[in-house]
Tab-separated table of C-alpha atoms and ligand atoms in Angstrom:
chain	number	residue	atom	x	y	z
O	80	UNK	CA	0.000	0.000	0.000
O	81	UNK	CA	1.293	3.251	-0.772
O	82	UNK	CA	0.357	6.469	1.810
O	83	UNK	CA	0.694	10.123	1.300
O	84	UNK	CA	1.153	12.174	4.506
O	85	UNK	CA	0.581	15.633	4.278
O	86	UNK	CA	-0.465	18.274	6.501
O	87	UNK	CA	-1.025	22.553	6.973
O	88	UNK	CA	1.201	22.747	9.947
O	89	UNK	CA	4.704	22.229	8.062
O	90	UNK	CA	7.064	19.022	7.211
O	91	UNK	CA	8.588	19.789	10.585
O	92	UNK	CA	5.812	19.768	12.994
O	93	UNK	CA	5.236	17.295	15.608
O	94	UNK	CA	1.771	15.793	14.477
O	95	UNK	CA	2.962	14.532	11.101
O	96	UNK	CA	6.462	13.028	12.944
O	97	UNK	CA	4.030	11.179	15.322
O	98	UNK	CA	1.597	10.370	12.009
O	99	UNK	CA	4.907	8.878	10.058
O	100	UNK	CA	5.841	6.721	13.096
O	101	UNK	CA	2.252	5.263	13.902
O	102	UNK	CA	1.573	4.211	9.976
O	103	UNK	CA	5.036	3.718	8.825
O	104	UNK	CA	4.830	0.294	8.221
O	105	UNK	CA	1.927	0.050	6.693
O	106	UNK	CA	2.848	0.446	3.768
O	107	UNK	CA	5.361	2.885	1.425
O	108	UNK	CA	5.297	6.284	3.086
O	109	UNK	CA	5.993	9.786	1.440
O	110	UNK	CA	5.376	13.015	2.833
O	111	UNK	CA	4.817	15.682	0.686
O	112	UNK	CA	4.052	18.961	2.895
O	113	UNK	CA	4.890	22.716	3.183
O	114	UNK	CA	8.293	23.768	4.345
O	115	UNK	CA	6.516	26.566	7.148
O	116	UNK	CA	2.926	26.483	8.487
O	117	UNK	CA	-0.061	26.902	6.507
O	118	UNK	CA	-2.851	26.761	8.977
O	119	UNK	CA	-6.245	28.192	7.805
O	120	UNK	CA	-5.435	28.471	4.237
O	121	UNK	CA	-8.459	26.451	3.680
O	122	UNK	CA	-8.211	24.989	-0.326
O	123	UNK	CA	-6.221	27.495	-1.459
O	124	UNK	CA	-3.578	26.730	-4.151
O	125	UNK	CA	-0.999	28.627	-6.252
O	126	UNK	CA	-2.044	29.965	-9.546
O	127	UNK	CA	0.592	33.174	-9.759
O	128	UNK	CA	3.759	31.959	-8.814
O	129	UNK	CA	6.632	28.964	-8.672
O	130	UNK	CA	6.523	25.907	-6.350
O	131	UNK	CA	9.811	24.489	-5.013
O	132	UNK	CA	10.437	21.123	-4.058
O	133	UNK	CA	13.328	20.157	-1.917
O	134	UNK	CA	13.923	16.569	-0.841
O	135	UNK	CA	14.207	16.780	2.950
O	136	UNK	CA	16.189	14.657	5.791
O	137	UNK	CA	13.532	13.620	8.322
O	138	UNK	CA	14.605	11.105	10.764
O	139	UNK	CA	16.249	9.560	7.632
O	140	UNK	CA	13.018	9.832	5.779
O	141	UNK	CA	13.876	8.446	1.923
O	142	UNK	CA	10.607	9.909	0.684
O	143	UNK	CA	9.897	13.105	2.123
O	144	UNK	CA	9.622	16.573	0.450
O	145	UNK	CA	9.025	20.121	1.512
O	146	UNK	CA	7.194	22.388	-0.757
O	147	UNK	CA	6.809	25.999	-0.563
O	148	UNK	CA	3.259	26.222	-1.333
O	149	UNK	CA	-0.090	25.657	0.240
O	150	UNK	CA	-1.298	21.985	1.481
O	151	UNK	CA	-3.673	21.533	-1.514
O	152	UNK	CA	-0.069	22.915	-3.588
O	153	UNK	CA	1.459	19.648	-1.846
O	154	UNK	CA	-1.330	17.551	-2.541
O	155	UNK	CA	-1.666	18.124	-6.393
O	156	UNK	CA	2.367	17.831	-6.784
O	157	UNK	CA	2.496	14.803	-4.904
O	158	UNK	CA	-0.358	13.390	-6.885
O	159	UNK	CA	0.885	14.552	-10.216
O	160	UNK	CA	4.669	14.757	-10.127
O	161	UNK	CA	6.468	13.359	-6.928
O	162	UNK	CA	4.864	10.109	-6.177
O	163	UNK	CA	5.090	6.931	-8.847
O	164	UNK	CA	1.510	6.252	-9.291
O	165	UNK	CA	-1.959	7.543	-7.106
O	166	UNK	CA	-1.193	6.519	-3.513
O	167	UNK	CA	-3.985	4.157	-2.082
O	168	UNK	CA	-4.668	6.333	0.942
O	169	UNK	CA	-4.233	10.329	1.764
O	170	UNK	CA	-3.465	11.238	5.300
O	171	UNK	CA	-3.552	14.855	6.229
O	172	UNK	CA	-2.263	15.673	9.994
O	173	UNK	CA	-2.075	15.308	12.514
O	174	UNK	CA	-3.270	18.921	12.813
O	175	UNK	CA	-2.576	20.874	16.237
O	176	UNK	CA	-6.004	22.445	16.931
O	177	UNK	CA	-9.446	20.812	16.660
O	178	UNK	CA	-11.128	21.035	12.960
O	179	UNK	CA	-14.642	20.763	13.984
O	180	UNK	CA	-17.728	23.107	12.896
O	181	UNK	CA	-17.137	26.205	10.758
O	182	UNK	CA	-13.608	25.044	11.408
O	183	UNK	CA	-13.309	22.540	8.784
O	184	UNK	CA	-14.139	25.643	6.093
O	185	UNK	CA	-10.916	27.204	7.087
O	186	UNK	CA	-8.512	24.120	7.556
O	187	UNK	CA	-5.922	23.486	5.057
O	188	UNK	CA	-5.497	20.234	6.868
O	189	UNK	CA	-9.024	19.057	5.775
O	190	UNK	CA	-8.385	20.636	1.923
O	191	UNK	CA	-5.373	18.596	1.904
O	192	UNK	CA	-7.366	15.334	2.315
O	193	UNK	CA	-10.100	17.023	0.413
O	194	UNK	CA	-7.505	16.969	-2.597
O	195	UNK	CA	-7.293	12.923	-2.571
O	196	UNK	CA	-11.447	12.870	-2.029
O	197	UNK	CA	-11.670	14.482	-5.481
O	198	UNK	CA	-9.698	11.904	-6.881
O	199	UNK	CA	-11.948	9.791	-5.421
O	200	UNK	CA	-8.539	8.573	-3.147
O	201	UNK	CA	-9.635	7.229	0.475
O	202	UNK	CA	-8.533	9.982	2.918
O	203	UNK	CA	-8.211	11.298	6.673
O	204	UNK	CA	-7.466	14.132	7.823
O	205	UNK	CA	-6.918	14.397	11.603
O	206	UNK	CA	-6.189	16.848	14.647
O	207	UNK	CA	-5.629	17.047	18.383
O	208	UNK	CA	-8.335	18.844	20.277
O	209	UNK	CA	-5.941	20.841	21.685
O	210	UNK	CA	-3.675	23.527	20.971
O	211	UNK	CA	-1.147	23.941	24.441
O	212	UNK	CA	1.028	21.399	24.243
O	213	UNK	CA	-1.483	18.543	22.917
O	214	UNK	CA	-0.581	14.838	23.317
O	215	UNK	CA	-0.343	13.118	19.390
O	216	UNK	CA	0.045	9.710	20.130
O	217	UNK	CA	-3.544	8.783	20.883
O	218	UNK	CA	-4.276	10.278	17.460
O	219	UNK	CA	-1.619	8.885	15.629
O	220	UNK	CA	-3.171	5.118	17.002
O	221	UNK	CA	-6.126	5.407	16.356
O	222	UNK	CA	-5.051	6.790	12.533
O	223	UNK	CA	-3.685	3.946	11.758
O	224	UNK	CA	-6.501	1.402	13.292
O	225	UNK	CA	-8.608	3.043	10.907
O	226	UNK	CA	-6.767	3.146	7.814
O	227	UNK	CA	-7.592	-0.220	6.594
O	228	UNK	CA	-11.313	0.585	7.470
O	229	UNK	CA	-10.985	3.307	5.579
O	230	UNK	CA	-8.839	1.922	2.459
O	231	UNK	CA	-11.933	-1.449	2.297
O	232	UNK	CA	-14.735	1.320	2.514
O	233	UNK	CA	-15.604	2.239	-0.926
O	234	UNK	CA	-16.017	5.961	0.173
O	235	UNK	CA	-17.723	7.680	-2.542
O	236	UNK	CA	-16.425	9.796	-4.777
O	237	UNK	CA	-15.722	13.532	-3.044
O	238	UNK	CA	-16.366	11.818	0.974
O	239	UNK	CA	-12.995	12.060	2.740
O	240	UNK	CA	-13.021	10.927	7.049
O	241	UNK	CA	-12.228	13.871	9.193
O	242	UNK	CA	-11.312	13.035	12.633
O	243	UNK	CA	-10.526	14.862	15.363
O	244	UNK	CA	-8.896	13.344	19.472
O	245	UNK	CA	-8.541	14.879	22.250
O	246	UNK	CA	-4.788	15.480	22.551
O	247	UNK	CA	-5.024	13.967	26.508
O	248	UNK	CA	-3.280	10.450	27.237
O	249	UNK	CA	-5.072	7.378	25.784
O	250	UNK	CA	-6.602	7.095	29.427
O	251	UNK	CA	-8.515	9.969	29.341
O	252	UNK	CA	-10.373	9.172	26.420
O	253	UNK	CA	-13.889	8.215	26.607
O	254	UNK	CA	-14.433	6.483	23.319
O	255	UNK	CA	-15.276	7.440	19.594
O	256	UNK	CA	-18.605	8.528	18.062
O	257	UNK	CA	-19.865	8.704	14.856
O	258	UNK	CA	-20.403	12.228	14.215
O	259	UNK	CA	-21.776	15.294	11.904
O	260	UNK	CA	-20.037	18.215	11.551
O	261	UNK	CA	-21.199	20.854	14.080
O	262	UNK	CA	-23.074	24.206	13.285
O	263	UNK	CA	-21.126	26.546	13.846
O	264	UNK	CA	-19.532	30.295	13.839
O	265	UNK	CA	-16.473	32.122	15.033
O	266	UNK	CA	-16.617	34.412	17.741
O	267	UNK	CA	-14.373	36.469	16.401
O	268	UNK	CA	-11.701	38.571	18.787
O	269	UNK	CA	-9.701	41.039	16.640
O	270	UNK	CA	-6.395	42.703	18.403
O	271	UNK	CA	-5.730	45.666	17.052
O	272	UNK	CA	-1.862	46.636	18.518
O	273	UNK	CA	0.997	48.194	17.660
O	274	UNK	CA	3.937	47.419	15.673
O	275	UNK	CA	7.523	49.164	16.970
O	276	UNK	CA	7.184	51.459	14.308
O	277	UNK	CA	3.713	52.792	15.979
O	278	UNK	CA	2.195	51.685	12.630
O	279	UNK	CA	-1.242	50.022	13.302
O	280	UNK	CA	-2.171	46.238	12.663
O	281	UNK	CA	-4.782	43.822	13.380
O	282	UNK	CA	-4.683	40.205	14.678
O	283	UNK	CA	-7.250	37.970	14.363
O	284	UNK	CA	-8.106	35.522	16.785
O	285	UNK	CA	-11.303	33.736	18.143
O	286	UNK	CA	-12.838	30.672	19.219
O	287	UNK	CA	-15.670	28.129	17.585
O	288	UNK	CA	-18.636	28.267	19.143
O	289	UNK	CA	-21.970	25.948	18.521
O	290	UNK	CA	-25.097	27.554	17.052
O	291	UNK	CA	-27.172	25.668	18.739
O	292	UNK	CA	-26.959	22.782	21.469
O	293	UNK	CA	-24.747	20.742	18.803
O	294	UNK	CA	-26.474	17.426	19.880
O	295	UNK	CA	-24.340	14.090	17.911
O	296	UNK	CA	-21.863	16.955	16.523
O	297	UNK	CA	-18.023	16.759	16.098
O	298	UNK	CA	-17.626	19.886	18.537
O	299	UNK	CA	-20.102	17.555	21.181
O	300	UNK	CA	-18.054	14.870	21.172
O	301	UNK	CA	-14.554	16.364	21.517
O	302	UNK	CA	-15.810	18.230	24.361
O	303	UNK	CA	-17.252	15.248	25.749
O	304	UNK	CA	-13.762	13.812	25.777
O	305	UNK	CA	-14.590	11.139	22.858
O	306	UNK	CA	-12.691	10.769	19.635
O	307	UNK	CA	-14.994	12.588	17.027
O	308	UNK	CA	-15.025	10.662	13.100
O	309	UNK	CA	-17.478	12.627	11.013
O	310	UNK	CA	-17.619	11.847	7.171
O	311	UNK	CA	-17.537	15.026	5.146
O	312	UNK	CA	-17.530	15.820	1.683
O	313	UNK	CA	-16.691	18.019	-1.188
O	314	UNK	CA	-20.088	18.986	-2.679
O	315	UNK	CA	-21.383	21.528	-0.739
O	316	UNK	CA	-24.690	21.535	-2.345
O	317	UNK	CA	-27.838	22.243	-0.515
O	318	UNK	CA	-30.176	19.625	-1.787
O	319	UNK	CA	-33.289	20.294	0.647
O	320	UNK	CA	-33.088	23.914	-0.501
O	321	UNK	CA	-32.782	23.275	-4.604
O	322	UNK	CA	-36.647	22.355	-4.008
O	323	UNK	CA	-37.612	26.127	-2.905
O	324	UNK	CA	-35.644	27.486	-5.384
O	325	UNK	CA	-37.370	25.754	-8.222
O	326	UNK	CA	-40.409	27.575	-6.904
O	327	UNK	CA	-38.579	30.863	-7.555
O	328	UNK	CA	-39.505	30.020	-11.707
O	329	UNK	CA	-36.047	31.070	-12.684
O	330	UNK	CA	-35.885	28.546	-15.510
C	1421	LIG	MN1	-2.757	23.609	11.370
């Protein structure tokens, strides 16, 4: 089996390390991900300028490459140019921070994944419920229990897994739960400061919070202490709501 690891938090962050280790015998590894952090690029990719590639040393890592671009950059090159042939599974993570709700819009982690769904590739993407110094190893198990769940599934076309552990010790984990993805918004809390130049700029910051009580939602489960898996997918189509609009007579 051959596995692409990729992720939005850089080829040096501690997520995809413990990722590597916890599926690298699984199969034949490569990790194709950006050289610096690329968190909340969402499925952005580069149209107006150059991509470089550089083979990198990672724990002796035969197969792993840094790109300068944006996950879904490291996704199509990997597809297209790096790897052989298609990989048989696409693993995007782990992610530090929960992708849950809203949150999943903004993730490059998830459009990394996303990338292999289109292909109609079986993918994961996966993050640690926490941000301050979260615990990956949990995570990084459970990853690979799945994969072969995952690989067998016959996902359809455009579905990708998104999962999301609380980054605690195995022990304080409650369980998993079958999930849907949360509604939710950002409470948004934007710094405005001052550079050392006096020169105004803004920071944006924030935190998810449920529109409503959230009941069998990612965001539930993760703060219920469970391991949230939630199957997502690319179209984005609202199906209930293409029945009012054929009552608008536009055609
Ligand atoms: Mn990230």
């Amino acid at each position: 089996m051959r596995i692409l690891l990729s992720n939005d938090d850089g080829i040096y962050s501690p997520g995809l390390k413990a990722l590597k280790n916890a599926v690298d015998d699984l199969g034949e590894v490569w990790v194709v991900a950006p050289d610096i952090e690329q968190s909340g690029v969402s499925h952005a990719f580069s149209l107006t300028g150059p991509l470089r590639v550089e083979k990198v040393q990672l724990d002796g890592c035969e197969r792993c490459y840094a790109v300068r671009g944006t996950p879904v950059d490291t996704v199509k090159l990997a597809l297209r140019e790096i790897l052989p042939d298609l990989p048989d599974l696409v693993i995007s993570g782990i992610n530090r921070g929960e992708n849950s709700g809203v949150n999943i819009l903004y993730s490059g982690t998830v459009s990394g994944a996303m990338e292999g769904a289109i292909l109609g590739i079986p993918s994961i993407a996966v993050s640690v419920a926490s941000y301050l110094n979260p615990v990956y190893d949990p995570a990084a198990e459970f990853t690979r229990k799945i994969c072969p769940l995952v690989t067998d599934a016959e996902l359809p076309t455009g579905t990708l897994v998104n999962i999301n552990v609380p980054g605690v010790d195995a022990g304080e984990i409650k369980g998993v739960k079958i999930t849907h993805q949360a509604e939710s918004h950002y409470e948004e809390e934007i710094e405005k400061r001052l550079d050392p130049r006096a020169q105004e700029y803004y920071w944006i910051g924030g935190y998810n919070v449920l529109n409503h009580n959230g009941s069998g939602s990612d965001m539930e489960a993760i703060r219920e202490g469970y391991i949230s898996v939630t199957p997502i997918r690319v179209d984005q189509t609202d199906r209930e709501f293409i029945r009012v609009m054929k009552g608008w007579n536009l055609e």
